[in-house]
PDB file of C-alpha atoms in Angstrom:
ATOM      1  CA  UNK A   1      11.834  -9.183 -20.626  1.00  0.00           C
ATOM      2  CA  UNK A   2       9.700 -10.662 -17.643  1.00  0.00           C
ATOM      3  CA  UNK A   3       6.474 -12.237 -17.654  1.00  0.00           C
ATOM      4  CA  UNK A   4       3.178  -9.428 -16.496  1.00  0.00           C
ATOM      5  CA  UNK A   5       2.012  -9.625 -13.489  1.00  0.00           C
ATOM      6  CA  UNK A   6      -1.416  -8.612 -12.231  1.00  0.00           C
ATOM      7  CA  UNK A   7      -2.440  -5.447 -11.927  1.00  0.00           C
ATOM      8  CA  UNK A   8      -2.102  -3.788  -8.481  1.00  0.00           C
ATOM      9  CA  UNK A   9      -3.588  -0.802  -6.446  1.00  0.00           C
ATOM     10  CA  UNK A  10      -1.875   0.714  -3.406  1.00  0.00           C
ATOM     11  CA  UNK A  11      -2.976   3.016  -1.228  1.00  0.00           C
ATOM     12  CA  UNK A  12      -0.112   4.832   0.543  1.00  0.00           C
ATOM     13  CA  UNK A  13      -0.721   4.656   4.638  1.00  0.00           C
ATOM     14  CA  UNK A  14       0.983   5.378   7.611  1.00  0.00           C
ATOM     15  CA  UNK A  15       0.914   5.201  11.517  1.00  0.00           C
ATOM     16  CA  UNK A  16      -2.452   6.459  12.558  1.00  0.00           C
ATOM     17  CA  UNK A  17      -2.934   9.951  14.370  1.00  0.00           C
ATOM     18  CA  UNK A  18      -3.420   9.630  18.376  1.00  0.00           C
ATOM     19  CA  UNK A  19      -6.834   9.004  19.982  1.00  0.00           C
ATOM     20  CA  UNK A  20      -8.452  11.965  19.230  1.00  0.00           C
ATOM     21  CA  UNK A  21      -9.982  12.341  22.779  1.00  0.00           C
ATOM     22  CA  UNK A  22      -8.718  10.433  26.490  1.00  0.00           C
ATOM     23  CA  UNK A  23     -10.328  11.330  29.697  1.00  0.00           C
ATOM     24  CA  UNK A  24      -9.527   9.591  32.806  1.00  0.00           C
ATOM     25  CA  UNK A  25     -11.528   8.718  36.029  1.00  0.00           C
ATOM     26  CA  UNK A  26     -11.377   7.725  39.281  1.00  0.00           C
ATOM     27  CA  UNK A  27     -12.986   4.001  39.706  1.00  0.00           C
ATOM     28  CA  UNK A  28     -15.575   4.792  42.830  1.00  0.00           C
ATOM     29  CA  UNK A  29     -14.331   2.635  46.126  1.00  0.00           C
ATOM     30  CA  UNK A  30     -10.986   2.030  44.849  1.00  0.00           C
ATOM     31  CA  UNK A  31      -7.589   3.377  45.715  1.00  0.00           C
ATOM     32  CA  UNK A  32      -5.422   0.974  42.993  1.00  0.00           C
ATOM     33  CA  UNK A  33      -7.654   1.926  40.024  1.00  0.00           C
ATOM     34  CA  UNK A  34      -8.166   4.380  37.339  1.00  0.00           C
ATOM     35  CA  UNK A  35     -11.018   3.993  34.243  1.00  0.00           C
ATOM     36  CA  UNK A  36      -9.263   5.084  30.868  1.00  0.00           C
ATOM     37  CA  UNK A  37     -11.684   6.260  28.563  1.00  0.00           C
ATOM     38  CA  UNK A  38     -10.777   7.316  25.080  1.00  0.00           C
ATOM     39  CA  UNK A  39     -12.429   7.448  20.866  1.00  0.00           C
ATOM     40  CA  UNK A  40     -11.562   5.041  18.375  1.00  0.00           C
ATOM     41  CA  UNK A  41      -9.622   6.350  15.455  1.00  0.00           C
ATOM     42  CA  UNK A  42     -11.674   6.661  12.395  1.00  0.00           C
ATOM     43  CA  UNK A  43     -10.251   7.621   8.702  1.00  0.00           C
ATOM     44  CA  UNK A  44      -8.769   9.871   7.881  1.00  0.00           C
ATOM     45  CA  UNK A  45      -7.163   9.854  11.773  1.00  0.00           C
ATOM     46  CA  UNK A  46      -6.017   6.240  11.103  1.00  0.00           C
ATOM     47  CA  UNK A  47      -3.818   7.304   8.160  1.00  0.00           C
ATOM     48  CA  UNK A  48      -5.960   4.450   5.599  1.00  0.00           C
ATOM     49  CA  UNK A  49      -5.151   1.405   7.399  1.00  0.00           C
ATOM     50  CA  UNK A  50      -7.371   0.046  10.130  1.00  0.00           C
ATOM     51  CA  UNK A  51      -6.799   0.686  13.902  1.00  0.00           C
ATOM     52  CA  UNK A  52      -6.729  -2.776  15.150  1.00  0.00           C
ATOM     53  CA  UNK A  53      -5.150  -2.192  18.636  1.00  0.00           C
ATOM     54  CA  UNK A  54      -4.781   0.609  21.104  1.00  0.00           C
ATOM     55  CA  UNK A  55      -1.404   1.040  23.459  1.00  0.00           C
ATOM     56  CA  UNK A  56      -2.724   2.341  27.272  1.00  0.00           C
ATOM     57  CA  UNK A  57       0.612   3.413  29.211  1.00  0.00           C
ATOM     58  CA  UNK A  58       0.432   4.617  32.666  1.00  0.00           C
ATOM     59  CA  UNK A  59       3.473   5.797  34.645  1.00  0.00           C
ATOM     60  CA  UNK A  60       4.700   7.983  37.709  1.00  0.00           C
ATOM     61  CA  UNK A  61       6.701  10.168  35.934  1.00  0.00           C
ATOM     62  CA  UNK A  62       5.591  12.624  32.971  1.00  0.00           C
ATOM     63  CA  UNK A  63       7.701  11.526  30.829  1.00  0.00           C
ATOM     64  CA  UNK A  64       7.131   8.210  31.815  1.00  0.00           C
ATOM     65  CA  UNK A  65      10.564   7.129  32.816  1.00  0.00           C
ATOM     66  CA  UNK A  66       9.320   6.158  36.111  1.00  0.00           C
ATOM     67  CA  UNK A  67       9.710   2.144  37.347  1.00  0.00           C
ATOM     68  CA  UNK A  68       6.021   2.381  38.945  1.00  0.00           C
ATOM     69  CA  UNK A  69       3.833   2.242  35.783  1.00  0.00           C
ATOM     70  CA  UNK A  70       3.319  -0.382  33.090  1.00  0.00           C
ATOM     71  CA  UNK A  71       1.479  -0.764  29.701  1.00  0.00           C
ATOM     72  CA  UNK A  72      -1.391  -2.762  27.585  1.00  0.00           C
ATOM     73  CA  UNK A  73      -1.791  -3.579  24.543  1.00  0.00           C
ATOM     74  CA  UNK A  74      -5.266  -4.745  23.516  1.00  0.00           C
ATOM     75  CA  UNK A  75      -7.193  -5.226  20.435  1.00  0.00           C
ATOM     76  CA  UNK A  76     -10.508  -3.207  19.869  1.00  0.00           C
ATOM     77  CA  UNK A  77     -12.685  -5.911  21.269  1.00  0.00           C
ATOM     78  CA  UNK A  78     -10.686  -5.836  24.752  1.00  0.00           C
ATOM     79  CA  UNK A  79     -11.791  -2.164  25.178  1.00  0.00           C
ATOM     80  CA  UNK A  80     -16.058  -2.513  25.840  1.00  0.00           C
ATOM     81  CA  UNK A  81     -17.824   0.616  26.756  1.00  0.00           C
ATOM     82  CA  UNK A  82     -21.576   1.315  27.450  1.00  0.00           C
ATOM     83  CA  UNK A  83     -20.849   4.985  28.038  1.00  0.00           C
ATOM     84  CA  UNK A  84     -22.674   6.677  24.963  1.00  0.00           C
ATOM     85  CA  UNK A  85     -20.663   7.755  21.999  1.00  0.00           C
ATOM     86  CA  UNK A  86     -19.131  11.081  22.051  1.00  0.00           C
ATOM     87  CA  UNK A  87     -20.968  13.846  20.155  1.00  0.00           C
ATOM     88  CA  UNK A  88     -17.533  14.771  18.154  1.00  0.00           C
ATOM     89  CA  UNK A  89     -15.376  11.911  17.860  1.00  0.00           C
ATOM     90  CA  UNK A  90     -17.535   8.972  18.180  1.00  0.00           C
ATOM     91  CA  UNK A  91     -17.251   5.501  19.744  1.00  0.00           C
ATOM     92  CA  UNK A  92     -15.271   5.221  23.449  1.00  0.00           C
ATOM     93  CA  UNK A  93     -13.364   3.215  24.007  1.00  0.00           C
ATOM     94  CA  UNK A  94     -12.267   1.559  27.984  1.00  0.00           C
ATOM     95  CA  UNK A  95      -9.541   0.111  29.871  1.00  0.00           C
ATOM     96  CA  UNK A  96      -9.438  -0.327  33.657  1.00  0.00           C
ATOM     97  CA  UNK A  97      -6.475  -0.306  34.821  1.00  0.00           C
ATOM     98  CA  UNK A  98      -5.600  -2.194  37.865  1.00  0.00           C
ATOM     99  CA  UNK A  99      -3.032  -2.657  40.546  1.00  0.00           C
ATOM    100  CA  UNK A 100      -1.512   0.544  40.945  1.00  0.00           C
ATOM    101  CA  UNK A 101      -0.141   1.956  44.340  1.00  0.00           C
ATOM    102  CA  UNK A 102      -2.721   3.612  46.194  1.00  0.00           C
ATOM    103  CA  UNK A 103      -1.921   7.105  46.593  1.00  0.00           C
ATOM    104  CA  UNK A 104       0.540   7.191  43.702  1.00  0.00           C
ATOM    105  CA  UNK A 105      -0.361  10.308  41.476  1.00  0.00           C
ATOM    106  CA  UNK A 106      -0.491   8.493  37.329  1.00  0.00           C
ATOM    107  CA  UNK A 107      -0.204  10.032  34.192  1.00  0.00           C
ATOM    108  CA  UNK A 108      -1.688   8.319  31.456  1.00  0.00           C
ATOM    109  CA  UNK A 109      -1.724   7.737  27.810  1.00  0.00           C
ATOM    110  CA  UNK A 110      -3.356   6.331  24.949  1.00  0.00           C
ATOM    111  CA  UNK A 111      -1.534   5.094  21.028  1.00  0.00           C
ATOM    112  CA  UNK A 112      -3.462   3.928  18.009  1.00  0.00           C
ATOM    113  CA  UNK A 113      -1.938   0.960  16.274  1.00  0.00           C
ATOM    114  CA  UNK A 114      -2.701  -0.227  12.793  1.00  0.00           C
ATOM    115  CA  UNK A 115      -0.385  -2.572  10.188  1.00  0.00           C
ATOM    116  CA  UNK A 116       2.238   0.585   9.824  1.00  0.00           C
ATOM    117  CA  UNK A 117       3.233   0.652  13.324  1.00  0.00           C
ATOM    118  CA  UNK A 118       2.166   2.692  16.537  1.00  0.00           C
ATOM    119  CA  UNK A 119       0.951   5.860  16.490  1.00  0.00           C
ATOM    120  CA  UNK A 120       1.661   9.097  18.630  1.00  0.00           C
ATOM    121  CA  UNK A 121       0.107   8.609  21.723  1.00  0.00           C
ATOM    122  CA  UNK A 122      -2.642  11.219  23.144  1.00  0.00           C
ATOM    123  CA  UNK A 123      -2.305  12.194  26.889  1.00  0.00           C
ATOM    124  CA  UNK A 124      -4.825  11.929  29.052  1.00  0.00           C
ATOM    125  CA  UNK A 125      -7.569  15.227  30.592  1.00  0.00           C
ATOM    126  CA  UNK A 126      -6.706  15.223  33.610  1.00  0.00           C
ATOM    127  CA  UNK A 127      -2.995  14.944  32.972  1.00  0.00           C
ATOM    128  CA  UNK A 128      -2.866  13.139  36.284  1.00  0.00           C
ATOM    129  CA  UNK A 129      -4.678  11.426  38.785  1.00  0.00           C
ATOM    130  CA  UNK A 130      -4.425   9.389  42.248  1.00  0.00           C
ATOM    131  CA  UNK A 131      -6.701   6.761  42.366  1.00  0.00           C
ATOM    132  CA  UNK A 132      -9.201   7.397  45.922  1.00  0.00           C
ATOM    133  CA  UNK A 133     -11.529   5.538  47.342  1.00  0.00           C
ATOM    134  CA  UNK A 134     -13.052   8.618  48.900  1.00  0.00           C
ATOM    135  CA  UNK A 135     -14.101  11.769  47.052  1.00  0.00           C
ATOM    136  CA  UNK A 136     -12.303  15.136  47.198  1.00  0.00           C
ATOM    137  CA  UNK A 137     -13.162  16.948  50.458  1.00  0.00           C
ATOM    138  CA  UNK A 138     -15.432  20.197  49.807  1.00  0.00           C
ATOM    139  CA  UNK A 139     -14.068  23.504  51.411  1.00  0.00           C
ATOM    140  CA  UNK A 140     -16.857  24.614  53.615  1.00  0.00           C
ATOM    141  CA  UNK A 141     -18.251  28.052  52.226  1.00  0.00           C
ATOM    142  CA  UNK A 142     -17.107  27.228  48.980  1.00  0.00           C
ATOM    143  CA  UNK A 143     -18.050  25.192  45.643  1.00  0.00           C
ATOM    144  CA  UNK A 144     -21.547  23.946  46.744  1.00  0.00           C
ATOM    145  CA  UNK A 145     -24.798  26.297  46.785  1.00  0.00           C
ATOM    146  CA  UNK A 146     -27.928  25.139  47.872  1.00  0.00           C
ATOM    147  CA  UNK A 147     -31.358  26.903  46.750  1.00  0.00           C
ATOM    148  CA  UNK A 148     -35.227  26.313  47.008  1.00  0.00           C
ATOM    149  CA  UNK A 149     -37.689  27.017  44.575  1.00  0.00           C
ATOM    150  CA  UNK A 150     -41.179  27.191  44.917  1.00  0.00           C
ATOM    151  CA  UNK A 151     -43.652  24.418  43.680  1.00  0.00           C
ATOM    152  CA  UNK A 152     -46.402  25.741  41.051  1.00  0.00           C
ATOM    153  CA  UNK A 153     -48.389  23.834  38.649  1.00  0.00           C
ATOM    154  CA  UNK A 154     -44.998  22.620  36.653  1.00  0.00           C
ATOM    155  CA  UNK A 155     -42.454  21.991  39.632  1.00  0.00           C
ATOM    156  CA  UNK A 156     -42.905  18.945  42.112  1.00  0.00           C
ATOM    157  CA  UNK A 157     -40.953  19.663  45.130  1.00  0.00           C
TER     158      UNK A 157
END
């Protein structure tokens, strides 16, 4: 026989799900970086433990075996955004990331982390980017159509 021990509850967890939403931008006037933007991981997503970190990976390649890439891993307080939340999936999330080879096409992903480990990871929308410091170029004739409308007592022209 043993001695009892105090009684104890356990809730069964796992890795959380990925992120369930990661856009990336181009950072205006730069040709070396790209804004990550993604939601935090509420429950259920986070399999009952706690997201306390987020895994950004960026690489060359698709399936990231590329040498020209790199990684960060960052608790939720490194990851400030003033964008507003998202209608669907809540709070964003950002990471700049910096130093990459202008010109150099990146894919990009995003993994939850909680105690249990890291998560899946959730690939960016786009897929990939090349960081510009100049905008796409318009095709004249196409994509842009200007119009006038006529002032009244409701429209200010």
């Amino acid at each position: 026989y043993s001695v009892p021990c105090e009684t104890m509850t356990l809730k069964p967890m796992a890795v959380p799900d990925a992120p369930e939403y990661v856009q990336l931008i181009r950072v205006a006037g730069s040709s070396t970086e790209l804004n990550v933007y993604w939601t935090y991981t509420y429950y259920p997503r986070n399999r009952a433990a706690e997201v306390t970190s987020y895994l950004v990976e960026w690489n060359a390649a698709a399936d990231f075996s590329s040498d020209v890439g790199g990684s960060y891993e960052g608790k939720n307080g490194r990851f400030p955004c003033a964008r507003l939340n998202h209608d669907k999936f809540g709070e964003y999330l950002l990471y700049t990331i910096e130093g990459l080879e202008a010109g150099t096409p990146y894919y990009v992903r995003v993994s939850a982390i909680n105690e249990m480990g890291t998560g899946a990871p959730q690939v960016s929308s786009p897929e990939i980017l090349t960081p510009s410091k100049t905008a796409d170029q318009l095709e004249y004739g196409v994509g842009v159509t200007l119009t006038t409308i006529q002032a009244d007592d409701s429209i200010s022209v």
